[in-house]
Short mmCIF file of C-alpha atoms and ligand atoms in Angstrom, two decimals:
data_model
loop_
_atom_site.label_atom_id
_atom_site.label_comp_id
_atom_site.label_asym_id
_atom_site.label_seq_id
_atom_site.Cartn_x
_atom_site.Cartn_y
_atom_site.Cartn_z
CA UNK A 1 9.95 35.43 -40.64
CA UNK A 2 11.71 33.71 -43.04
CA UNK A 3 12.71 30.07 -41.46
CA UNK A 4 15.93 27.91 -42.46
CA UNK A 5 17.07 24.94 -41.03
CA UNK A 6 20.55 23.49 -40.50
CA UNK A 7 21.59 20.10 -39.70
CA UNK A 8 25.09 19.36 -38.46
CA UNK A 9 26.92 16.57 -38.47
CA UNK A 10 30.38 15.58 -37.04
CA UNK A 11 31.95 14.67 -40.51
CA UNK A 12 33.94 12.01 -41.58
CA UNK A 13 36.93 10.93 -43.94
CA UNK A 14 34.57 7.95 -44.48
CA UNK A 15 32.87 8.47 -48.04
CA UNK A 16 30.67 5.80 -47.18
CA UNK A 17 29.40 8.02 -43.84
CA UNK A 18 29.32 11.08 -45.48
CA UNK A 19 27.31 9.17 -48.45
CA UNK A 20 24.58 8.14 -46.03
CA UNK A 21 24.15 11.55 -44.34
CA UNK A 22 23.51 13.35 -47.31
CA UNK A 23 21.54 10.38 -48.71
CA UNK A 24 19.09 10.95 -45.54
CA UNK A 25 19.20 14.73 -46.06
CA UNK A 26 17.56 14.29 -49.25
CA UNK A 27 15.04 11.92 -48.13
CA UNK A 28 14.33 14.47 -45.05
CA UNK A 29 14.05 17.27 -47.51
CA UNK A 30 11.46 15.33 -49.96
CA UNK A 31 9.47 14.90 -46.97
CA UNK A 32 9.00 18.48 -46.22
CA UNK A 33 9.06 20.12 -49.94
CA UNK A 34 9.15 24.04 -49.57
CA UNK A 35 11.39 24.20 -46.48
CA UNK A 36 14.58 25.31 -46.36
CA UNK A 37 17.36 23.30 -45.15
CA UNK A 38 20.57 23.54 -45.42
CA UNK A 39 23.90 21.19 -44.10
CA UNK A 40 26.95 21.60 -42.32
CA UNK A 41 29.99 19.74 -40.46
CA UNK A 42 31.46 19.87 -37.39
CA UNK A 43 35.14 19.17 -38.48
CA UNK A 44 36.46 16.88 -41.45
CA UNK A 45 34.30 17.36 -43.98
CA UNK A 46 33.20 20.76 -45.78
CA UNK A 47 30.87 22.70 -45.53
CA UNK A 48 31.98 23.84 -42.13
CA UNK A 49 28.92 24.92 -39.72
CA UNK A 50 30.80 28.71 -39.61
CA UNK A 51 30.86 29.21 -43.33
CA UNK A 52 27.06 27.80 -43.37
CA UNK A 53 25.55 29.92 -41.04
CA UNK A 54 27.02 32.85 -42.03
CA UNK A 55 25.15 32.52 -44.98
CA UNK A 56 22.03 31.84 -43.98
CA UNK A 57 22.39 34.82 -41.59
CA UNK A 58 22.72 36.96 -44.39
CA UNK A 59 19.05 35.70 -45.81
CA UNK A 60 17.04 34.40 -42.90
CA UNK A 61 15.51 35.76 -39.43
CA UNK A 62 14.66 32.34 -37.50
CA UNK A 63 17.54 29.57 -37.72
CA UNK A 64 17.08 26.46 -36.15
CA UNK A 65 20.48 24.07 -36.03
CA UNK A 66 20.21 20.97 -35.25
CA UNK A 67 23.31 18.80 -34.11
CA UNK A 68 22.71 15.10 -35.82
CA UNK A 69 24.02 13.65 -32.83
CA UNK A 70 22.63 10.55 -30.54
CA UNK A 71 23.64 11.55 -27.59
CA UNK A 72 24.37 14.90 -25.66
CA UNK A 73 28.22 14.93 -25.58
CA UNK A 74 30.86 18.07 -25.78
CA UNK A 75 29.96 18.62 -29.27
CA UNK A 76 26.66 19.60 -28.54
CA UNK A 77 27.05 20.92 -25.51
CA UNK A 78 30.13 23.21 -26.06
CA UNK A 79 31.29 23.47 -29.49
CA UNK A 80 27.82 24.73 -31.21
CA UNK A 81 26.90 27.12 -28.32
CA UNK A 82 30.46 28.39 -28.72
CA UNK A 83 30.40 29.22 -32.47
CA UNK A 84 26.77 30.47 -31.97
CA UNK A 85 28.19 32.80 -29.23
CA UNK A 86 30.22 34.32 -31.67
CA UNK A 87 27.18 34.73 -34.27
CA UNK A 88 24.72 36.29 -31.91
CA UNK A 89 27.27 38.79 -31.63
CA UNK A 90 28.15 38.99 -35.40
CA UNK A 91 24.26 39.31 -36.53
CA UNK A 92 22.07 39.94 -34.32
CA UNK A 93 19.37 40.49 -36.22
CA UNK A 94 18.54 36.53 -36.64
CA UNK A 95 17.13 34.51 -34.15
CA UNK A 96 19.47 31.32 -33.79
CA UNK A 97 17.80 28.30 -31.79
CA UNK A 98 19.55 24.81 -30.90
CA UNK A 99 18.01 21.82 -30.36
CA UNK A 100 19.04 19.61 -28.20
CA UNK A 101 20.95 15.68 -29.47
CA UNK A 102 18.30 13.42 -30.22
CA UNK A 103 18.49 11.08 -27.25
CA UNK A 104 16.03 8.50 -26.11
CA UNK A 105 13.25 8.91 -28.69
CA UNK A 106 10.45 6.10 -29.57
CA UNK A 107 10.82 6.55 -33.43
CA UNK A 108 14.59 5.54 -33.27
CA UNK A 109 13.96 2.20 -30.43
CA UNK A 110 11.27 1.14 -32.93
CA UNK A 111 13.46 1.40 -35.96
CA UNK A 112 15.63 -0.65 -34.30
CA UNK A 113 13.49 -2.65 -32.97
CA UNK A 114 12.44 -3.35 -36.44
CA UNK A 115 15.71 -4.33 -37.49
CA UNK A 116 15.90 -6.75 -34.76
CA UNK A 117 12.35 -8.26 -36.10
CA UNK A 118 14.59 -8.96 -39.15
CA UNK A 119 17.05 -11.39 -37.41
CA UNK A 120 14.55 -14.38 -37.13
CA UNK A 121 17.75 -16.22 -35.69
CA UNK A 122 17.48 -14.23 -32.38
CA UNK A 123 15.91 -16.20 -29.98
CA UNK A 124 15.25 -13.68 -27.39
CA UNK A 125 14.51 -15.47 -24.44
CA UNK A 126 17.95 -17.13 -24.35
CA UNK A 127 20.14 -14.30 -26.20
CA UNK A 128 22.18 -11.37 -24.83
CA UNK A 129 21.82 -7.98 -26.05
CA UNK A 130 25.27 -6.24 -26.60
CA UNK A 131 24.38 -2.28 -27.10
CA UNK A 132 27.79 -0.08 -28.41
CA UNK A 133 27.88 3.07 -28.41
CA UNK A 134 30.40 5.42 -29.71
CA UNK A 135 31.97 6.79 -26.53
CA UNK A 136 32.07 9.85 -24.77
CA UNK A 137 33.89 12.21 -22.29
CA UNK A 138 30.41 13.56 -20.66
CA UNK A 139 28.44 11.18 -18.28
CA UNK A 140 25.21 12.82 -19.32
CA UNK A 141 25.95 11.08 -22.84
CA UNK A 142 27.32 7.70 -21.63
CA UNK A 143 24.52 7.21 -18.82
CA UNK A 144 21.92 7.79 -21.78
CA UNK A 145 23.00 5.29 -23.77
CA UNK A 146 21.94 3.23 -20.48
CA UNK A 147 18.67 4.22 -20.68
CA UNK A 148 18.04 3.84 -24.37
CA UNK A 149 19.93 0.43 -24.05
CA UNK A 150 17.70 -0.36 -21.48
CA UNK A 151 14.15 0.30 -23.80
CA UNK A 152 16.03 -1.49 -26.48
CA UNK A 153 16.05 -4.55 -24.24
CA UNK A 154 12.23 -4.81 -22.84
CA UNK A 155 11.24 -3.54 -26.19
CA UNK A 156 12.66 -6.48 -27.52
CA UNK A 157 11.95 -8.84 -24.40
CA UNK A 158 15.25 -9.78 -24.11
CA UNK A 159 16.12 -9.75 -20.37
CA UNK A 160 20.03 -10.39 -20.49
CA UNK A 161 21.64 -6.61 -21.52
CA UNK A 162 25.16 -5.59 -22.20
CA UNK A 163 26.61 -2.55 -22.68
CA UNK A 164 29.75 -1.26 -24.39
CA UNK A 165 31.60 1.50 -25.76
CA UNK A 166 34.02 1.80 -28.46
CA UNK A 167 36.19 4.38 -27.09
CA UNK A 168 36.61 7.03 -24.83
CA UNK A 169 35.14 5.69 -22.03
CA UNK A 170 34.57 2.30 -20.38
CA UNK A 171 33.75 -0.84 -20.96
CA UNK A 172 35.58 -1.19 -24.28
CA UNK A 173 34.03 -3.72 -26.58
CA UNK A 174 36.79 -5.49 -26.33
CA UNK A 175 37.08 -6.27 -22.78
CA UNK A 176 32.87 -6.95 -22.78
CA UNK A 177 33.45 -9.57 -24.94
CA UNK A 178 35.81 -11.14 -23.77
CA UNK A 179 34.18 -10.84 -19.94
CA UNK A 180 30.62 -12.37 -21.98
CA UNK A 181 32.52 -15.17 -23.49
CA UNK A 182 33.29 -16.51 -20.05
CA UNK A 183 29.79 -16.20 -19.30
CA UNK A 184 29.19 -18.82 -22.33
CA UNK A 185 25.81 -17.32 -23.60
CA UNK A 186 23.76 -18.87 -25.90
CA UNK A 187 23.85 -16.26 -28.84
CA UNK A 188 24.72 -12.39 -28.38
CA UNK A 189 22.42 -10.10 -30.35
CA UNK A 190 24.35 -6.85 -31.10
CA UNK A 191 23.40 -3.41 -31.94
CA UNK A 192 25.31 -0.73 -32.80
CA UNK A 193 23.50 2.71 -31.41
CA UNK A 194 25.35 4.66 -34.21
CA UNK A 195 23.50 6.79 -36.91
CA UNK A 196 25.02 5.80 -40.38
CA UNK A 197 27.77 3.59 -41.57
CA UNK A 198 31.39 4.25 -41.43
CA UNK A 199 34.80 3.98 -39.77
CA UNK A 200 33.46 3.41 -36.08
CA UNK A 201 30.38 0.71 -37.40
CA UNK A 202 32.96 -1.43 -39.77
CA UNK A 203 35.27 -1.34 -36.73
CA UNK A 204 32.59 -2.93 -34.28
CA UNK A 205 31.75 -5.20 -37.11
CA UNK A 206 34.72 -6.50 -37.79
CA UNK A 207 35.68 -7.22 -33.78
CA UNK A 208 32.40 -8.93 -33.56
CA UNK A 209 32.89 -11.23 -36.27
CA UNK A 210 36.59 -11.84 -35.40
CA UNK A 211 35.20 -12.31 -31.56
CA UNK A 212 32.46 -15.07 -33.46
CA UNK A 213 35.18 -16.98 -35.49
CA UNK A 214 37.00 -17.34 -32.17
CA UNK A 215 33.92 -18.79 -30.41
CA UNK A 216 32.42 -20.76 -32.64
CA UNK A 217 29.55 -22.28 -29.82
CA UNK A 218 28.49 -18.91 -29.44
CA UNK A 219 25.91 -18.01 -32.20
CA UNK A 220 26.01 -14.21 -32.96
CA UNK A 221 23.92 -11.89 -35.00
CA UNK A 222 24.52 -7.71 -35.43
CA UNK A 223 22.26 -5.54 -37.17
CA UNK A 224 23.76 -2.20 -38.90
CA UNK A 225 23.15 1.22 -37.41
CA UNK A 226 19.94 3.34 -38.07
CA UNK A 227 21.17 4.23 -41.48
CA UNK A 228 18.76 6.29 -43.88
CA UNK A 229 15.69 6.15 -42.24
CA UNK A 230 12.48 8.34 -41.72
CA UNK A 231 12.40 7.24 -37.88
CA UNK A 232 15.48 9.69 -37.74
CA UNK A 233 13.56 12.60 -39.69
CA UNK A 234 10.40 12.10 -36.93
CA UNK A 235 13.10 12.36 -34.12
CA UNK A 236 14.97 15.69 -35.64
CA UNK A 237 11.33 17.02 -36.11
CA UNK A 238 10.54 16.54 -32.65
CA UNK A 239 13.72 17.58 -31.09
CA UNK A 240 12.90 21.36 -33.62
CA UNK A 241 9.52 21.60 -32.48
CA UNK A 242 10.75 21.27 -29.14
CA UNK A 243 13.34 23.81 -29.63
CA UNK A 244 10.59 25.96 -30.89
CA UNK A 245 8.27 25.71 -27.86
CA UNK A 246 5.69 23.92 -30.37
CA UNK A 247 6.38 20.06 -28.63
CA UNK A 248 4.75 18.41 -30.87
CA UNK A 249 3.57 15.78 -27.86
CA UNK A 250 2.06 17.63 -25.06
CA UNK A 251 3.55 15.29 -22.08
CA UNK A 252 6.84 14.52 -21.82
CA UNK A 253 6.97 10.69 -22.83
CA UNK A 254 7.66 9.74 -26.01
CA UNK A 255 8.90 6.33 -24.94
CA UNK A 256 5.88 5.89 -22.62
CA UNK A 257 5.21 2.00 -23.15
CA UNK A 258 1.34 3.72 -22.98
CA UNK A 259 1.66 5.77 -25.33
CA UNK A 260 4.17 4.01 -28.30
CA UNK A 261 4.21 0.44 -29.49
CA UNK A 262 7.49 -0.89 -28.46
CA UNK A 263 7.83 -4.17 -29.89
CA UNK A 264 7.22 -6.88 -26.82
CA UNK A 265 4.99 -4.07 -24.54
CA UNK A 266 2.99 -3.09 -27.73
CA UNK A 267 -0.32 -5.04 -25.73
CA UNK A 268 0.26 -1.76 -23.21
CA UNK A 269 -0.97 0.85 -25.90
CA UNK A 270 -4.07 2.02 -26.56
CA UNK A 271 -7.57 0.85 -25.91
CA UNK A 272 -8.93 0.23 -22.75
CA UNK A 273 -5.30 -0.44 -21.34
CA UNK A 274 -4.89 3.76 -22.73
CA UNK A 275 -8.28 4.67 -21.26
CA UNK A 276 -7.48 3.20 -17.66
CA UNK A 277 -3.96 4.58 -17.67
CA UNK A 278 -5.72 7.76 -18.73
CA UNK A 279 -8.78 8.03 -16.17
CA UNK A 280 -5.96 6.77 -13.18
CA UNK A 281 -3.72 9.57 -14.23
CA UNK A 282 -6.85 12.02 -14.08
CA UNK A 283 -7.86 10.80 -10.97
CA UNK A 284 -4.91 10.87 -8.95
CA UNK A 285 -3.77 14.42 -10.18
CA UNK A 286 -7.00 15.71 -8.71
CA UNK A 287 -5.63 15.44 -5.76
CA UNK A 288 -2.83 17.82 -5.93
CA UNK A 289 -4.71 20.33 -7.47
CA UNK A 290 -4.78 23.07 -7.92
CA UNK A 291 -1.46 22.79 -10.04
CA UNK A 292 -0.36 23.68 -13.14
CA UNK A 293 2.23 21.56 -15.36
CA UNK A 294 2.58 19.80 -17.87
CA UNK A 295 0.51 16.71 -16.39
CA UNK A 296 -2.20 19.12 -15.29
CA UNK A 297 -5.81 17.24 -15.45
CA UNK A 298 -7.04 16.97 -19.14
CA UNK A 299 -10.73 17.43 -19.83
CA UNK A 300 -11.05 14.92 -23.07
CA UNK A 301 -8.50 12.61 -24.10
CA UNK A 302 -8.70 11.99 -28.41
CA UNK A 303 -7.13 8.57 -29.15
CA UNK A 304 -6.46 8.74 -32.86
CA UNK A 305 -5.27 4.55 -34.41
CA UNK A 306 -2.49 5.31 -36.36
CA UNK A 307 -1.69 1.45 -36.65
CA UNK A 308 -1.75 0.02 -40.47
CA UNK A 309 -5.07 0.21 -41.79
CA UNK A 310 -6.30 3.36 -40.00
CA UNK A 311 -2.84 4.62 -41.21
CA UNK A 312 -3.41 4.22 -45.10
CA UNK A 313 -5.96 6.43 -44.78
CA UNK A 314 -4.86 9.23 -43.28
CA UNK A 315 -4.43 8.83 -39.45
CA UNK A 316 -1.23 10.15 -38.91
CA UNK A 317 -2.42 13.57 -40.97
CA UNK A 318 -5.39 13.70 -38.54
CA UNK A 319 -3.56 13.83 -35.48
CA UNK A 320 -1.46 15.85 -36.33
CA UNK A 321 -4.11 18.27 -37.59
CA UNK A 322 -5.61 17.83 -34.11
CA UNK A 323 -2.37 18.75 -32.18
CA UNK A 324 -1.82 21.56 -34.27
CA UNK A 325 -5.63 23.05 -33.92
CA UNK A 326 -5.25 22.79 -30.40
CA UNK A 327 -2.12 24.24 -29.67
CA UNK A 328 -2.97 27.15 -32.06
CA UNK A 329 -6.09 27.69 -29.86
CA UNK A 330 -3.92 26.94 -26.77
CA UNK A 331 -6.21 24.15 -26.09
CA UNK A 332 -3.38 21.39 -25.87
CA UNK A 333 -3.63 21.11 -21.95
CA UNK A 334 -7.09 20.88 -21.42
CA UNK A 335 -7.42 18.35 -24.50
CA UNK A 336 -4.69 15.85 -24.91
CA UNK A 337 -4.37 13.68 -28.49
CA UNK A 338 -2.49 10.38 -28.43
CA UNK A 339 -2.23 7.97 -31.45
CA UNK A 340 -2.43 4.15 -30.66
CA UNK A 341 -2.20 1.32 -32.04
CA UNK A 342 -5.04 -0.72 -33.72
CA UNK A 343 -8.54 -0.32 -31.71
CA UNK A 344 -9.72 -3.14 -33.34
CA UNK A 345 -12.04 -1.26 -36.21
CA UNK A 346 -9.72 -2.02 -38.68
CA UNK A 347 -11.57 -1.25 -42.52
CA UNK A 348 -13.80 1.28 -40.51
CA UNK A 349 -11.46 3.70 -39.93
CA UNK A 350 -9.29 6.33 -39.64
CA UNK A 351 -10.76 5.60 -35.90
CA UNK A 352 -10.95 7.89 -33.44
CA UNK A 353 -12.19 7.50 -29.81
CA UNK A 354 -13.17 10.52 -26.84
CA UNK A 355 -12.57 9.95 -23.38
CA UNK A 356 -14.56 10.12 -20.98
CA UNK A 357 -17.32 10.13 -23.29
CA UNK A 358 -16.53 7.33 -24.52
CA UNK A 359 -17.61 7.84 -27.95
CA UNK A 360 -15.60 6.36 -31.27
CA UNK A 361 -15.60 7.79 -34.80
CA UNK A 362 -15.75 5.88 -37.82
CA UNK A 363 -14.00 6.99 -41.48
CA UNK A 364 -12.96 9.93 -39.57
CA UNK A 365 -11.51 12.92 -41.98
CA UNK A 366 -9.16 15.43 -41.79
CA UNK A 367 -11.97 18.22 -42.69
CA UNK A 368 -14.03 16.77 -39.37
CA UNK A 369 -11.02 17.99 -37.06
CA UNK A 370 -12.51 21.83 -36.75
CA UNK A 371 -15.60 20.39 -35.96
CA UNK A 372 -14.23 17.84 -33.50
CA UNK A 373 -12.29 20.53 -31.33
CA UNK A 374 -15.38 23.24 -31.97
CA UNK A 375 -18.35 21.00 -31.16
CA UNK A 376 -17.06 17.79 -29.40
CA UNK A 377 -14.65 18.55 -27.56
CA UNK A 378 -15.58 22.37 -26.36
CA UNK A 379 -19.32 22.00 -26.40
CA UNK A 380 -20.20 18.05 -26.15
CA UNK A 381 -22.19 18.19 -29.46
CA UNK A 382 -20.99 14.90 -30.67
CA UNK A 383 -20.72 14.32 -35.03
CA UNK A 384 -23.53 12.17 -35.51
CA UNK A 385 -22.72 11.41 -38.74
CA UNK A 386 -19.12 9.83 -37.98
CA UNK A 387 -20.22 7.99 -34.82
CA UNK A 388 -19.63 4.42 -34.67
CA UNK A 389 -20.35 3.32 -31.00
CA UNK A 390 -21.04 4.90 -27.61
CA UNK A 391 -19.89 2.54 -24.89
S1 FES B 1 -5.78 -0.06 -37.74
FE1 FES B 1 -7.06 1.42 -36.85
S2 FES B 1 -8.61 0.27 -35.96
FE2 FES B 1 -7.27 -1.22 -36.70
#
């Protein structure tokens, strides 16, 4: 079946937002040469989502849209599953799937995280976080930028959180920095949660620096929004896979502080800190059992370091490779993959470790994966040749 993607976003007057998008469209297509993608708008800015689709209808049997939105709001949740209403009925011979807004997801805390590492200014222990968000009508969309805002915070260690909206719903920037002010903090950090520059992101830029002049003890720093950035083509290619039924991350966590490095909890990740979270989570599932979902008991957990080093090399590939063997042999719940950061064989790597066993690979290749899931994994023949310790 012939597959076609189609990212839409709201559209803007703004030629400096609709700039951006399209800048990051080409950077997601270069990073996935021979698919087919295609863009649309919601409103303000051609082409329109109808005029795309019907297109693609005309050429494709498996269409996967994906609204370029943070958050959940009406959009998302009304005016695509309207028009696609209306194009079920028109061709039904295509199979039209929607993924859902790209909400809380690790890759897009840790890009901002890293633009917060940029702001050497920020002295987090004493600093407020300010997080503004666009505003919505739906509670499902304003609550979530609680929880993201939230992440954002103990990612960064920062223990004094604002939030704020720019319109729609409450509080207003405005009024939250006025209230802050009167709290006299020592610096306000803030960030905001928007995906590319534009209208709304000069307009919170330009209240926070008036709001600075005004208040000159008050030391203030504000990083830009996400911008073009490959965090945001990870997220989208989760939220498809998803849509798919492929989830490319077989437990439903991808802001687990166990699972990602985010920035001040990164000493949670991996290692033995991974291994004990693991064998607890094995061992107090056995309990309920027999049950099955989506935290059923796994048999072997593969940690694959996908930090720096191990990274150059390949790392990332090799997971991936993993996660796809195992779904295609419908092997992901009995044998779970998780990447990590460094296991502390950096120049010996790509490293890989297997729990229980507690065995770790050395310069381990995308070619050994086969025999990893065939041998290893399924029949405890371990790959001598790759083996670097047995603990
Ligand atoms: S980067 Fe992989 S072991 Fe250090």
């Amino acid at each position: 079946m012939s597959f076609a993607t189609v990212i839409v976003g709201h559209g803007s007057r703004d030629a400096e937002a609709e700039a951006a998008f399209l800048q990051w469209m080409d950077l997601y297509r270069s990073l996935h040469p021979g698919r087919i993608f295609a863009h649309a708008f919601l409103e303000l800015s051609p082409p329109f989502i109808g005029e795309v689709l019907r297109q693609l209808a005309e050429e494709h049997e498996d269409i996967v849209i994906v609204p370029l939105s943070l958050l959940p709001a009406a959009h998302v949740k009304n005016d695509i599953p309207l028009t696609l209403h209306e194009f079920r009925r028109q061709f039904p011979r295509p199979r039209f799937t929607v993924t859902q807004a790209l909400g809380l997801h690790a890759a897009l805390i840790q890009a901002v995280q890293r633009q917060v590492e940029r702001c050497p200014q920020v002295d987090v222990a004493s600093w407020t976080l300010l997080v503004v968000g666009r505003g919505a009508s739906d509670p499902d969309a304003n609550g979530q930028l609680y929880q993201i805002a939230r992440v954002l915070a103990e990612s960064a260690g920062m223990k004094q959180l604002e939030i704020a909206y720019i319109g729609i719903t409450w509080p207003r920037l405005g009024e939250t920095l006025q209230r802050l002010a009167r709290l006299r903090p020592q610096g306000i950090l803030m960030v905001p949660y928007l995906l590319f520059p534009g209208v709304l992101a000069n307009r919170v830029a330009q209240m926070f620096d008036a709001f600075l002049q005004q208040h000159p003890w008050i030391q203030g720093q504000s990083v830009g929004p996400l911008g073009v950035t490959t965090a945001l083509c990870e997220a989208v290619e989760d939220r498809i896979a998803e849509a798919r039924g492929t989830p490319r991350l077989a437990l439903p966590c991808v802001s687990c502080q166990y699972r990602v490095p985010l920035g001040a909890l990164q000493d949670q990740v991996g290692g033995l800190r991974s291994l004990l979270w693991s064998v607890r989570h094995q061992a107090t599932h056995q309990q309920g059992k027999p049950h099955q979902h989506a935290h059923a008991a796994m048999k072997k957990h593969v940690l694959v370091c996908t930090n720096y080093d191990c990274n150059s090399k390949g790392a990332t590939v090799i997971a991936e490779e993993l996660q796809r063997s195992l779904r295609k042999q419908r092997l992901h719940r009995d044998y779970r993959v998780t990447r990590t950061s460094c296991l502390g064989r950096c120049g010996e790597g790509p490293t890989v470790a297997v729990y229980p066993d507690g065995i770790w690979y050395r310069n381990f290749q995308k070619e050994d994966v086969p025999a990893l899931v065939a041998q290893h994994l399924q029949r405890d023949q371990l790959l001598s040749e790759r083996i670097d310790s047995i603990l």
